[in-house]
mmCIF file of C-alpha atoms in Angstrom:
data_model
loop_
_atom_site.group_PDB
_atom_site.id
_atom_site.type_symbol
_atom_site.label_atom_id
_atom_site.label_comp_id
_atom_site.label_asym_id
_atom_site.label_seq_id
_atom_site.Cartn_x
_atom_site.Cartn_y
_atom_site.Cartn_z
ATOM 1 C CA MET A 4 19.899 263.609 46.312
ATOM 2 C CA ASN A 5 22.939 265.368 48.548
ATOM 3 C CA LEU A 6 26.352 263.781 47.618
ATOM 4 C CA PRO A 7 29.115 263.766 49.638
ATOM 5 C CA ASP A 8 31.509 266.344 49.363
ATOM 6 C CA ILE A 9 35.165 266.763 48.681
ATOM 7 C CA GLU A 10 36.316 267.858 52.210
ATOM 8 C CA MET A 11 34.168 265.272 53.998
ATOM 9 C CA ILE A 12 36.013 262.746 52.005
ATOM 10 C CA ASN A 13 39.346 264.051 52.470
ATOM 11 C CA ARG A 14 38.626 264.282 56.258
ATOM 12 C CA LEU A 15 37.265 260.615 56.672
ATOM 13 C CA SER A 16 40.222 259.080 54.357
ATOM 14 C CA GLY A 17 42.890 261.338 55.981
ATOM 15 C CA SER A 18 44.104 262.128 52.722
ATOM 16 C CA SER A 19 44.494 265.792 51.004
ATOM 17 C CA LEU A 20 43.943 264.583 47.571
ATOM 18 C CA PRO A 21 43.619 267.037 44.870
ATOM 19 C CA GLU A 22 39.852 268.294 44.352
ATOM 20 C CA ALA A 23 39.954 266.931 40.998
ATOM 21 C CA THR A 24 40.911 263.466 42.027
ATOM 22 C CA VAL A 25 38.633 263.072 44.782
ATOM 23 C CA GLN A 26 35.689 264.474 42.412
ATOM 24 C CA GLN A 27 36.568 261.598 40.102
ATOM 25 C CA TRP A 28 36.339 259.037 42.899
ATOM 26 C CA ILE A 29 33.043 260.374 43.619
ATOM 27 C CA THR A 30 32.123 260.272 40.125
ATOM 28 C CA ASP A 31 33.136 256.503 39.648
ATOM 29 C CA LEU A 32 32.022 255.127 43.076
ATOM 30 C CA ILE A 33 29.000 257.019 44.034
ATOM 31 C CA PRO A 34 26.687 255.580 41.165
ATOM 32 C CA VAL A 35 27.918 251.921 42.145
ATOM 33 C CA TYR A 36 26.800 252.390 45.802
ATOM 34 C CA ILE A 37 23.607 254.527 45.027
ATOM 35 C CA ASP A 38 22.523 251.163 43.242
ATOM 36 C CA GLU A 39 22.427 249.449 46.428
ATOM 37 C CA VAL A 40 20.435 252.245 48.222
ATOM 38 C CA LYS A 41 16.795 252.216 48.480
ATOM 39 C CA SER A 42 15.087 254.450 45.965
ATOM 40 C CA GLU A 43 12.501 255.737 48.863
ATOM 41 C CA CYS A 44 15.778 257.001 50.678
ATOM 42 C CA LEU A 45 17.495 258.498 47.872
ATOM 43 C CA GLU A 46 14.202 260.303 47.198
ATOM 44 C CA SER A 47 13.098 261.220 50.650
ATOM 45 C CA ASP A 48 12.779 265.001 51.903
ATOM 46 C CA ASP A 49 13.644 263.890 55.424
ATOM 47 C CA SER A 50 16.730 265.742 55.972
ATOM 48 C CA GLN A 51 17.969 262.855 58.698
ATOM 49 C CA ILE A 52 17.750 260.432 55.870
ATOM 50 C CA GLN A 53 19.586 262.357 53.473
ATOM 51 C CA MET A 54 22.409 263.169 55.670
ATOM 52 C CA LYS A 55 22.626 259.234 56.541
ATOM 53 C CA VAL A 56 22.717 258.491 52.831
ATOM 54 C CA LYS A 57 25.344 261.291 52.429
ATOM 55 C CA LEU A 58 27.501 260.170 55.278
ATOM 56 C CA GLY A 59 27.230 256.394 54.604
ATOM 57 C CA LEU A 60 28.281 256.965 50.923
ATOM 58 C CA ALA A 61 31.021 259.397 52.310
ATOM 59 C CA TYR A 62 32.377 256.918 54.610
ATOM 60 C CA ILE A 63 32.409 253.831 51.662
ATOM 61 C CA THR A 64 33.996 256.345 49.280
ATOM 62 C CA ALA A 65 36.795 257.154 51.860
ATOM 63 C CA SER A 66 37.579 253.326 52.632
ATOM 64 C CA GLU A 67 38.149 252.740 48.859
ATOM 65 C CA ILE A 68 40.688 255.827 48.654
ATOM 66 C CA VAL A 69 42.309 254.394 51.933
ATOM 67 C CA SER A 70 42.616 250.776 50.351
ATOM 68 C CA ILE A 71 44.213 252.229 47.252
ATOM 69 C CA LYS A 72 46.635 254.213 49.341
ATOM 70 C CA SER A 73 47.552 250.955 50.967
ATOM 71 C CA SER A 74 49.060 249.322 47.853
ATOM 72 C CA SER A 75 51.566 252.179 47.449
ATOM 73 C CA SER A 76 52.436 252.997 50.901
ATOM 74 C CA GLU A 77 54.308 249.841 52.253
ATOM 75 C CA GLY A 78 56.847 251.071 54.877
ATOM 76 C CA LYS A 79 55.989 254.802 54.727
ATOM 77 C CA SER A 80 54.430 256.903 57.609
ATOM 78 C CA ILE A 81 50.765 257.999 56.554
ATOM 79 C CA GLY A 82 48.050 259.660 58.812
ATOM 80 C CA ILE A 83 44.790 258.678 58.425
ATOM 81 C CA GLY A 84 42.305 260.743 60.148
ATOM 82 C CA PRO A 85 43.303 261.117 63.506
ATOM 83 C CA ILE A 86 45.122 258.058 63.413
ATOM 84 C CA LYS A 87 48.908 257.920 62.470
ATOM 85 C CA LEU A 88 50.482 254.854 61.182
ATOM 86 C CA SER A 89 54.386 254.300 62.011
ATOM 87 C CA LYS A 90 56.871 254.049 59.436
ATOM 88 C CA ASP A 91 56.528 250.046 59.614
ATOM 89 C CA ALA A 92 52.832 250.280 59.044
ATOM 90 C CA SER A 93 51.984 247.338 56.596
ATOM 91 C CA THR A 94 49.320 247.302 54.252
ATOM 92 C CA SER A 95 47.022 245.023 56.334
ATOM 93 C CA ASN A 96 46.588 248.173 58.699
ATOM 94 C CA TYR A 97 45.410 250.135 55.854
ATOM 95 C CA LEU A 98 43.240 247.601 54.694
ATOM 96 C CA LYS A 99 41.831 246.866 58.080
ATOM 97 C CA PHE A 100 41.167 250.756 58.486
ATOM 98 C CA ALA A 101 39.408 250.479 54.918
ATOM 99 C CA ASP A 102 37.291 247.663 56.045
ATOM 100 C CA ASP A 103 36.345 249.657 59.202
ATOM 101 C CA LEU A 104 35.268 252.688 57.165
ATOM 102 C CA LYS A 105 33.422 250.742 55.015
ATOM 103 C CA SER A 106 31.847 248.637 57.430
ATOM 104 C CA LYS A 107 30.734 251.837 59.349
ATOM 105 C CA GLY A 108 29.386 253.599 56.140
ATOM 106 C CA LEU A 109 27.072 250.350 55.449
ATOM 107 C CA LYS A 110 25.934 250.349 58.878
ATOM 108 C CA ILE A 111 25.103 254.331 58.873
ATOM 109 C CA LEU A 112 23.016 253.559 55.545
ATOM 110 C CA GLY A 113 21.445 250.708 57.513
ATOM 111 C CA ARG A 114 17.819 250.298 56.867
ATOM 112 C CA CYS A 115 18.180 252.286 53.609
ATOM 113 C CA ARG A 116 20.277 249.585 52.004
ATOM 114 C CA LYS A 117 18.569 247.449 49.656
ATOM 115 C CA SER A 118 19.642 244.151 51.155
ATOM 116 C CA TYR A 119 19.034 245.436 54.696
ATOM 117 C CA VAL A 120 17.042 242.466 56.765
ATOM 118 C CA ASN A 121 15.413 243.592 60.121
ATOM 119 C CA PRO A 122 16.804 241.298 62.882
ATOM 120 C CA LEU A 123 13.303 241.491 64.637
ATOM 121 C CA LEU A 124 11.514 239.811 61.760
ATOM 122 C CA LEU A 125 14.087 237.132 61.581
ATOM 123 C CA SER A 126 13.711 236.303 65.079
ATOM 124 C CA VAL A 127 10.120 236.160 64.860
ATOM 125 C CA ASN A 128 10.377 234.200 61.612
ATOM 126 C CA GLU A 129 12.649 231.552 63.385
ATOM 127 C CA TYR A 130 10.220 231.318 66.608
ATOM 128 C CA GLY A 131 7.118 231.294 64.538
ATOM 129 C CA GLY A 132 6.429 234.600 65.468
#
């Protein structure tokens, strides 16, 4: 399994945390989220599936970093990726950005998530398909 790298997570989170700090995030968080990924995706030899899992996990890890940054950034100017927040930025702006990152990561994982439900299957069942 090809895990997200430090540079990718720093870019997505808009941070310039030391490598050791980001590596600790990877070590702590990735196992939690890998548990939510289907084993066939983790073990797949398909490079597109591997990249989806890697990118999805990177977005989710970046969201956790942004979320933690939010608790210590009230009233400070912080840049998050291409977005620069003003000096009056509130914690809620950071948390919204963190939620957006996490949602994007989960969307990228898509069918690789254990909890994924095919919307077409739901509509077929709903209408007696």
